[in-house]
PDB file of C-alpha atoms in Angstrom:
ATOM      1  CA  UNK A   1      -0.152  -0.153   0.070  1.00  0.00           C
ATOM      2  CA  UNK A   2       2.698   2.610   1.283  1.00  0.00           C
ATOM      3  CA  UNK A   3       2.607   4.885   3.150  1.00  0.00           C
ATOM      4  CA  UNK A   4       1.914   8.347   0.760  1.00  0.00           C
ATOM      5  CA  UNK A   5      -0.914   6.016  -0.125  1.00  0.00           C
ATOM      6  CA  UNK A   6      -1.930   5.193   3.353  1.00  0.00           C
ATOM      7  CA  UNK A   7      -2.000   8.746   4.525  1.00  0.00           C
ATOM      8  CA  UNK A   8      -4.364   9.480   1.997  1.00  0.00           C
ATOM      9  CA  UNK A   9      -7.098   7.215   2.721  1.00  0.00           C
ATOM     10  CA  UNK A  10      -7.366   8.211   5.780  1.00  0.00           C
ATOM     11  CA  UNK A  11      -6.822  12.166   5.904  1.00  0.00           C
ATOM     12  CA  UNK A  12     -10.304  12.388   6.426  1.00  0.00           C
ATOM     13  CA  UNK A  13     -10.707  10.306   8.639  1.00  0.00           C
ATOM     14  CA  UNK A  14     -12.400  11.544  12.001  1.00  0.00           C
ATOM     15  CA  UNK A  15      -9.284  12.127  14.913  1.00  0.00           C
ATOM     16  CA  UNK A  16     -10.114  10.387  17.928  1.00  0.00           C
ATOM     17  CA  UNK A  17      -8.459  13.227  20.371  1.00  0.00           C
ATOM     18  CA  UNK A  18     -10.301  15.661  18.535  1.00  0.00           C
ATOM     19  CA  UNK A  19     -13.919  13.625  18.196  1.00  0.00           C
ATOM     20  CA  UNK A  20     -13.385  13.110  22.639  1.00  0.00           C
ATOM     21  CA  UNK A  21     -12.193  16.215  23.152  1.00  0.00           C
ATOM     22  CA  UNK A  22     -15.282  16.620  25.308  1.00  0.00           C
ATOM     23  CA  UNK A  23     -14.635  14.087  26.956  1.00  0.00           C
ATOM     24  CA  UNK A  24     -11.584  13.361  29.576  1.00  0.00           C
ATOM     25  CA  UNK A  25     -11.957  10.512  31.052  1.00  0.00           C
ATOM     26  CA  UNK A  26     -13.449   8.335  27.725  1.00  0.00           C
ATOM     27  CA  UNK A  27     -10.229   9.964  25.817  1.00  0.00           C
ATOM     28  CA  UNK A  28      -7.734   8.771  28.325  1.00  0.00           C
ATOM     29  CA  UNK A  29      -9.522   5.250  28.686  1.00  0.00           C
ATOM     30  CA  UNK A  30      -9.772   4.961  24.498  1.00  0.00           C
ATOM     31  CA  UNK A  31      -5.920   5.808  24.743  1.00  0.00           C
ATOM     32  CA  UNK A  32      -5.176   3.328  27.278  1.00  0.00           C
ATOM     33  CA  UNK A  33      -7.235   0.278  24.911  1.00  0.00           C
ATOM     34  CA  UNK A  34      -4.433   1.726  22.019  1.00  0.00           C
ATOM     35  CA  UNK A  35      -1.549   1.206  23.947  1.00  0.00           C
ATOM     36  CA  UNK A  36      -2.439  -1.971  25.486  1.00  0.00           C
ATOM     37  CA  UNK A  37      -2.994  -2.820  21.569  1.00  0.00           C
ATOM     38  CA  UNK A  38       0.666  -1.956  21.116  1.00  0.00           C
ATOM     39  CA  UNK A  39       1.785  -3.649  24.186  1.00  0.00           C
ATOM     40  CA  UNK A  40       0.059  -6.839  23.239  1.00  0.00           C
ATOM     41  CA  UNK A  41       1.539  -6.445  19.715  1.00  0.00           C
ATOM     42  CA  UNK A  42       5.204  -6.678  20.935  1.00  0.00           C
ATOM     43  CA  UNK A  43       4.240  -8.879  22.859  1.00  0.00           C
ATOM     44  CA  UNK A  44       3.190 -11.070  20.134  1.00  0.00           C
ATOM     45  CA  UNK A  45       6.506 -10.240  18.104  1.00  0.00           C
ATOM     46  CA  UNK A  46       8.283 -11.088  20.568  1.00  0.00           C
ATOM     47  CA  UNK A  47       6.484 -14.352  21.189  1.00  0.00           C
ATOM     48  CA  UNK A  48       6.180 -15.695  17.515  1.00  0.00           C
ATOM     49  CA  UNK A  49       9.949 -14.919  16.708  1.00  0.00           C
ATOM     50  CA  UNK A  50      10.654 -17.051  20.055  1.00  0.00           C
ATOM     51  CA  UNK A  51       8.639 -20.027  18.280  1.00  0.00           C
ATOM     52  CA  UNK A  52      10.203 -19.121  14.730  1.00  0.00           C
ATOM     53  CA  UNK A  53       6.187 -18.690  13.889  1.00  0.00           C
ATOM     54  CA  UNK A  54       6.252 -19.051   9.763  1.00  0.00           C
ATOM     55  CA  UNK A  55       4.811 -15.207  10.033  1.00  0.00           C
ATOM     56  CA  UNK A  56       5.079 -13.679  12.481  1.00  0.00           C
ATOM     57  CA  UNK A  57       3.974 -10.307  10.447  1.00  0.00           C
ATOM     58  CA  UNK A  58       0.282 -12.345  10.890  1.00  0.00           C
ATOM     59  CA  UNK A  59       0.515 -12.666  14.601  1.00  0.00           C
ATOM     60  CA  UNK A  60       1.982  -9.351  15.090  1.00  0.00           C
ATOM     61  CA  UNK A  61      -1.323  -7.560  13.177  1.00  0.00           C
ATOM     62  CA  UNK A  62      -3.439  -9.615  14.758  1.00  0.00           C
ATOM     63  CA  UNK A  63      -2.224  -8.692  17.995  1.00  0.00           C
ATOM     64  CA  UNK A  64      -2.516  -5.353  17.179  1.00  0.00           C
ATOM     65  CA  UNK A  65      -6.255  -4.874  15.743  1.00  0.00           C
ATOM     66  CA  UNK A  66      -6.975  -7.171  18.415  1.00  0.00           C
ATOM     67  CA  UNK A  67      -8.987  -4.489  20.099  1.00  0.00           C
ATOM     68  CA  UNK A  68     -10.327  -2.443  17.289  1.00  0.00           C
ATOM     69  CA  UNK A  69     -13.648  -3.236  18.888  1.00  0.00           C
ATOM     70  CA  UNK A  70     -13.358  -1.944  21.855  1.00  0.00           C
ATOM     71  CA  UNK A  71     -11.782   1.445  20.680  1.00  0.00           C
ATOM     72  CA  UNK A  72     -14.557   2.138  18.178  1.00  0.00           C
ATOM     73  CA  UNK A  73     -16.940   1.727  21.350  1.00  0.00           C
ATOM     74  CA  UNK A  74     -14.983   4.200  23.084  1.00  0.00           C
ATOM     75  CA  UNK A  75     -16.013   6.094  20.324  1.00  0.00           C
ATOM     76  CA  UNK A  76     -19.471   5.370  19.478  1.00  0.00           C
ATOM     77  CA  UNK A  77     -20.888   3.993  22.787  1.00  0.00           C
ATOM     78  CA  UNK A  78     -18.718   5.449  25.879  1.00  0.00           C
ATOM     79  CA  UNK A  79     -21.708   5.272  27.984  1.00  0.00           C
ATOM     80  CA  UNK A  80     -22.443   1.182  27.510  1.00  0.00           C
ATOM     81  CA  UNK A  81     -18.150   1.050  27.832  1.00  0.00           C
ATOM     82  CA  UNK A  82     -18.132   3.061  31.169  1.00  0.00           C
ATOM     83  CA  UNK A  83     -20.918   0.246  32.443  1.00  0.00           C
ATOM     84  CA  UNK A  84     -18.536  -2.548  32.007  1.00  0.00           C
ATOM     85  CA  UNK A  85     -15.405  -0.966  33.049  1.00  0.00           C
ATOM     86  CA  UNK A  86     -16.890   0.132  36.009  1.00  0.00           C
ATOM     87  CA  UNK A  87     -18.974  -3.542  36.255  1.00  0.00           C
ATOM     88  CA  UNK A  88     -15.348  -4.937  36.043  1.00  0.00           C
ATOM     89  CA  UNK A  89     -12.950  -2.761  38.580  1.00  0.00           C
ATOM     90  CA  UNK A  90     -16.123  -3.553  41.511  1.00  0.00           C
ATOM     91  CA  UNK A  91     -16.496  -7.125  40.232  1.00  0.00           C
ATOM     92  CA  UNK A  92     -12.450  -8.311  39.925  1.00  0.00           C
ATOM     93  CA  UNK A  93     -14.413 -11.839  40.073  1.00  0.00           C
ATOM     94  CA  UNK A  94     -16.774 -11.481  37.456  1.00  0.00           C
ATOM     95  CA  UNK A  95     -15.749 -12.648  33.629  1.00  0.00           C
ATOM     96  CA  UNK A  96     -15.158  -9.797  31.077  1.00  0.00           C
ATOM     97  CA  UNK A  97     -17.631 -12.239  28.485  1.00  0.00           C
ATOM     98  CA  UNK A  98     -20.134 -11.958  30.708  1.00  0.00           C
ATOM     99  CA  UNK A  99     -20.895  -8.547  31.521  1.00  0.00           C
ATOM    100  CA  UNK A 100     -19.465  -7.614  27.681  1.00  0.00           C
ATOM    101  CA  UNK A 101     -22.952  -9.890  26.745  1.00  0.00           C
ATOM    102  CA  UNK A 102     -25.035  -8.574  29.445  1.00  0.00           C
ATOM    103  CA  UNK A 103     -25.119  -4.921  28.534  1.00  0.00           C
ATOM    104  CA  UNK A 104     -24.106  -4.639  24.656  1.00  0.00           C
ATOM    105  CA  UNK A 105     -25.454  -8.158  23.950  1.00  0.00           C
ATOM    106  CA  UNK A 106     -22.741  -9.684  22.599  1.00  0.00           C
ATOM    107  CA  UNK A 107     -19.145 -10.058  23.543  1.00  0.00           C
ATOM    108  CA  UNK A 108     -16.579  -7.246  21.848  1.00  0.00           C
ATOM    109  CA  UNK A 109     -14.622 -10.139  20.387  1.00  0.00           C
ATOM    110  CA  UNK A 110     -17.857 -11.395  18.310  1.00  0.00           C
ATOM    111  CA  UNK A 111     -18.211  -7.771  17.094  1.00  0.00           C
ATOM    112  CA  UNK A 112     -14.864  -7.389  16.013  1.00  0.00           C
ATOM    113  CA  UNK A 113     -15.174 -10.769  14.420  1.00  0.00           C
ATOM    114  CA  UNK A 114     -18.029  -9.158  12.038  1.00  0.00           C
ATOM    115  CA  UNK A 115     -16.022  -5.914  11.082  1.00  0.00           C
ATOM    116  CA  UNK A 116     -13.146  -8.338  10.492  1.00  0.00           C
ATOM    117  CA  UNK A 117     -15.862  -9.949   7.977  1.00  0.00           C
ATOM    118  CA  UNK A 118     -17.752  -6.547   6.707  1.00  0.00           C
ATOM    119  CA  UNK A 119     -14.541  -5.002   6.134  1.00  0.00           C
ATOM    120  CA  UNK A 120     -13.203  -7.835   3.809  1.00  0.00           C
ATOM    121  CA  UNK A 121     -10.179  -8.364   5.860  1.00  0.00           C
ATOM    122  CA  UNK A 122      -7.889 -11.164   5.140  1.00  0.00           C
ATOM    123  CA  UNK A 123      -9.561 -14.387   6.171  1.00  0.00           C
ATOM    124  CA  UNK A 124      -6.203 -14.506   8.400  1.00  0.00           C
ATOM    125  CA  UNK A 125      -6.831 -12.293  10.498  1.00  0.00           C
ATOM    126  CA  UNK A 126     -10.712 -13.699  10.915  1.00  0.00           C
ATOM    127  CA  UNK A 127      -8.637 -16.911  11.940  1.00  0.00           C
ATOM    128  CA  UNK A 128      -6.713 -15.233  14.506  1.00  0.00           C
ATOM    129  CA  UNK A 129      -8.850 -13.750  16.410  1.00  0.00           C
ATOM    130  CA  UNK A 130     -11.188 -16.765  16.758  1.00  0.00           C
ATOM    131  CA  UNK A 131     -11.449 -17.958  20.089  1.00  0.00           C
ATOM    132  CA  UNK A 132     -12.976 -20.737  19.161  1.00  0.00           C
ATOM    133  CA  UNK A 133      -9.571 -22.122  17.372  1.00  0.00           C
ATOM    134  CA  UNK A 134      -7.983 -21.690  20.804  1.00  0.00           C
ATOM    135  CA  UNK A 135      -6.368 -25.604  19.604  1.00  0.00           C
ATOM    136  CA  UNK A 136      -4.225 -23.751  17.438  1.00  0.00           C
ATOM    137  CA  UNK A 137      -0.557 -22.760  18.800  1.00  0.00           C
ATOM    138  CA  UNK A 138      -1.209 -19.480  16.473  1.00  0.00           C
ATOM    139  CA  UNK A 139      -4.476 -18.283  17.505  1.00  0.00           C
ATOM    140  CA  UNK A 140      -3.339 -19.180  21.193  1.00  0.00           C
ATOM    141  CA  UNK A 141      -0.036 -16.576  20.973  1.00  0.00           C
ATOM    142  CA  UNK A 142      -2.516 -14.023  19.422  1.00  0.00           C
ATOM    143  CA  UNK A 143      -4.369 -14.887  22.543  1.00  0.00           C
ATOM    144  CA  UNK A 144      -2.268 -15.162  25.712  1.00  0.00           C
ATOM    145  CA  UNK A 145      -0.388 -11.822  24.484  1.00  0.00           C
ATOM    146  CA  UNK A 146      -4.063  -9.805  24.275  1.00  0.00           C
ATOM    147  CA  UNK A 147      -4.707 -11.286  27.192  1.00  0.00           C
ATOM    148  CA  UNK A 148      -1.283 -10.423  28.739  1.00  0.00           C
ATOM    149  CA  UNK A 149      -1.207  -7.142  28.057  1.00  0.00           C
ATOM    150  CA  UNK A 150      -5.326  -6.795  29.478  1.00  0.00           C
ATOM    151  CA  UNK A 151      -4.828  -7.988  32.650  1.00  0.00           C
ATOM    152  CA  UNK A 152      -1.733  -5.815  33.859  1.00  0.00           C
ATOM    153  CA  UNK A 153      -3.801  -3.177  32.192  1.00  0.00           C
ATOM    154  CA  UNK A 154      -5.799  -3.621  35.674  1.00  0.00           C
ATOM    155  CA  UNK A 155      -2.693  -5.344  37.712  1.00  0.00           C
ATOM    156  CA  UNK A 156       0.412  -7.524  38.414  1.00  0.00           C
ATOM    157  CA  UNK A 157      -0.063  -9.654  41.009  1.00  0.00           C
ATOM    158  CA  UNK A 158      -3.779 -11.343  40.447  1.00  0.00           C
ATOM    159  CA  UNK A 159      -4.112 -14.617  39.698  1.00  0.00           C
ATOM    160  CA  UNK A 160      -5.180 -14.211  36.166  1.00  0.00           C
ATOM    161  CA  UNK A 161      -1.343 -12.532  35.591  1.00  0.00           C
ATOM    162  CA  UNK A 162      -0.011 -16.311  36.993  1.00  0.00           C
ATOM    163  CA  UNK A 163      -2.394 -17.817  34.568  1.00  0.00           C
ATOM    164  CA  UNK A 164      -0.796 -15.817  31.579  1.00  0.00           C
ATOM    165  CA  UNK A 165       2.817 -16.570  32.728  1.00  0.00           C
ATOM    166  CA  UNK A 166       1.941 -20.276  33.000  1.00  0.00           C
ATOM    167  CA  UNK A 167       0.328 -19.903  29.293  1.00  0.00           C
ATOM    168  CA  UNK A 168       3.269 -17.900  27.868  1.00  0.00           C
ATOM    169  CA  UNK A 169       5.983 -20.158  29.320  1.00  0.00           C
ATOM    170  CA  UNK A 170       3.402 -23.246  27.907  1.00  0.00           C
ATOM    171  CA  UNK A 171       3.297 -21.980  24.213  1.00  0.00           C
ATOM    172  CA  UNK A 172       7.234 -20.932  24.233  1.00  0.00           C
ATOM    173  CA  UNK A 173       8.013 -24.557  26.136  1.00  0.00           C
ATOM    174  CA  UNK A 174      10.280 -22.553  28.692  1.00  0.00           C
ATOM    175  CA  UNK A 175      10.684 -22.301  32.151  1.00  0.00           C
ATOM    176  CA  UNK A 176       7.769 -19.172  34.039  1.00  0.00           C
ATOM    177  CA  UNK A 177      10.317 -17.017  35.347  1.00  0.00           C
ATOM    178  CA  UNK A 178      11.526 -16.847  31.299  1.00  0.00           C
ATOM    179  CA  UNK A 179       8.245 -15.997  30.273  1.00  0.00           C
ATOM    180  CA  UNK A 180       7.656 -13.503  33.638  1.00  0.00           C
ATOM    181  CA  UNK A 181      11.189 -12.006  32.342  1.00  0.00           C
ATOM    182  CA  UNK A 182       9.811 -11.560  28.523  1.00  0.00           C
ATOM    183  CA  UNK A 183       6.821 -10.372  29.755  1.00  0.00           C
ATOM    184  CA  UNK A 184       8.343  -8.180  32.459  1.00  0.00           C
ATOM    185  CA  UNK A 185      11.133  -7.212  28.876  1.00  0.00           C
ATOM    186  CA  UNK A 186       8.015  -6.807  27.112  1.00  0.00           C
ATOM    187  CA  UNK A 187       6.669  -3.710  29.091  1.00  0.00           C
ATOM    188  CA  UNK A 188       9.409  -1.995  30.270  1.00  0.00           C
ATOM    189  CA  UNK A 189      10.268  -1.949  26.285  1.00  0.00           C
ATOM    190  CA  UNK A 190       7.027  -0.535  24.989  1.00  0.00           C
ATOM    191  CA  UNK A 191       6.810   1.897  27.854  1.00  0.00           C
ATOM    192  CA  UNK A 192       9.591   4.013  25.548  1.00  0.00           C
ATOM    193  CA  UNK A 193       7.157   4.837  23.397  1.00  0.00           C
ATOM    194  CA  UNK A 194       4.784   6.230  26.210  1.00  0.00           C
ATOM    195  CA  UNK A 195       4.736   9.628  24.318  1.00  0.00           C
ATOM    196  CA  UNK A 196       2.666   7.708  21.741  1.00  0.00           C
ATOM    197  CA  UNK A 197      -0.244   7.615  24.044  1.00  0.00           C
ATOM    198  CA  UNK A 198       0.103  10.002  26.555  1.00  0.00           C
ATOM    199  CA  UNK A 199      -1.266   7.502  28.912  1.00  0.00           C
ATOM    200  CA  UNK A 200       0.186   5.110  32.156  1.00  0.00           C
ATOM    201  CA  UNK A 201       1.570   2.501  30.795  1.00  0.00           C
ATOM    202  CA  UNK A 202       1.614  -1.209  32.244  1.00  0.00           C
ATOM    203  CA  UNK A 203       5.053  -1.250  33.174  1.00  0.00           C
ATOM    204  CA  UNK A 204       4.534   1.422  35.622  1.00  0.00           C
ATOM    205  CA  UNK A 205       2.405  -0.625  37.894  1.00  0.00           C
ATOM    206  CA  UNK A 206       5.921  -3.240  37.482  1.00  0.00           C
ATOM    207  CA  UNK A 207       6.730  -1.891  40.811  1.00  0.00           C
ATOM    208  CA  UNK A 208       3.328  -3.507  42.883  1.00  0.00           C
ATOM    209  CA  UNK A 209       5.387  -6.287  42.526  1.00  0.00           C
TER     210      UNK A 209
END
């Protein structure tokens, strides 16, 4: 496509910061989601290269675009996303999918798959974010990367974080300590780009340990 063509196509698109300029809280949360997607993509890159994946770019792209539906929901229906966020904050035991179905009528991942189909994006992207193919190592890699990024957005010291470490270790065939080192180092490397999003990074909460 090339950068020139890309910027010509998006030249007249709405700008997120302008669209949400009157709602600072929503804008900050939306930018956090963007930052989380970037961290997930960095994790996917590290993990896919460690596995010597046949095409790491597909894994990286799938992880980066995994949060597209959520980003659009923050733009189009912020009041519903605030309900979901507050429900999860007040009950750490409840699964996000349950809250999403209750408030949105579907999960964000289901909406994401519909968007990919509607936009006629490559079928490989639809496959790589489809949780029903969790037995596919490439799909699992995307899911683990996005799961780590999502859970570290809230904390580094919950049960779900340790489950993520174990899954990372299993998929890379390494020890839990080595998996933990990869996750932390990737968070620190990603944090160097904090100015892109102007929000607190996942690495800023490592001190909770």
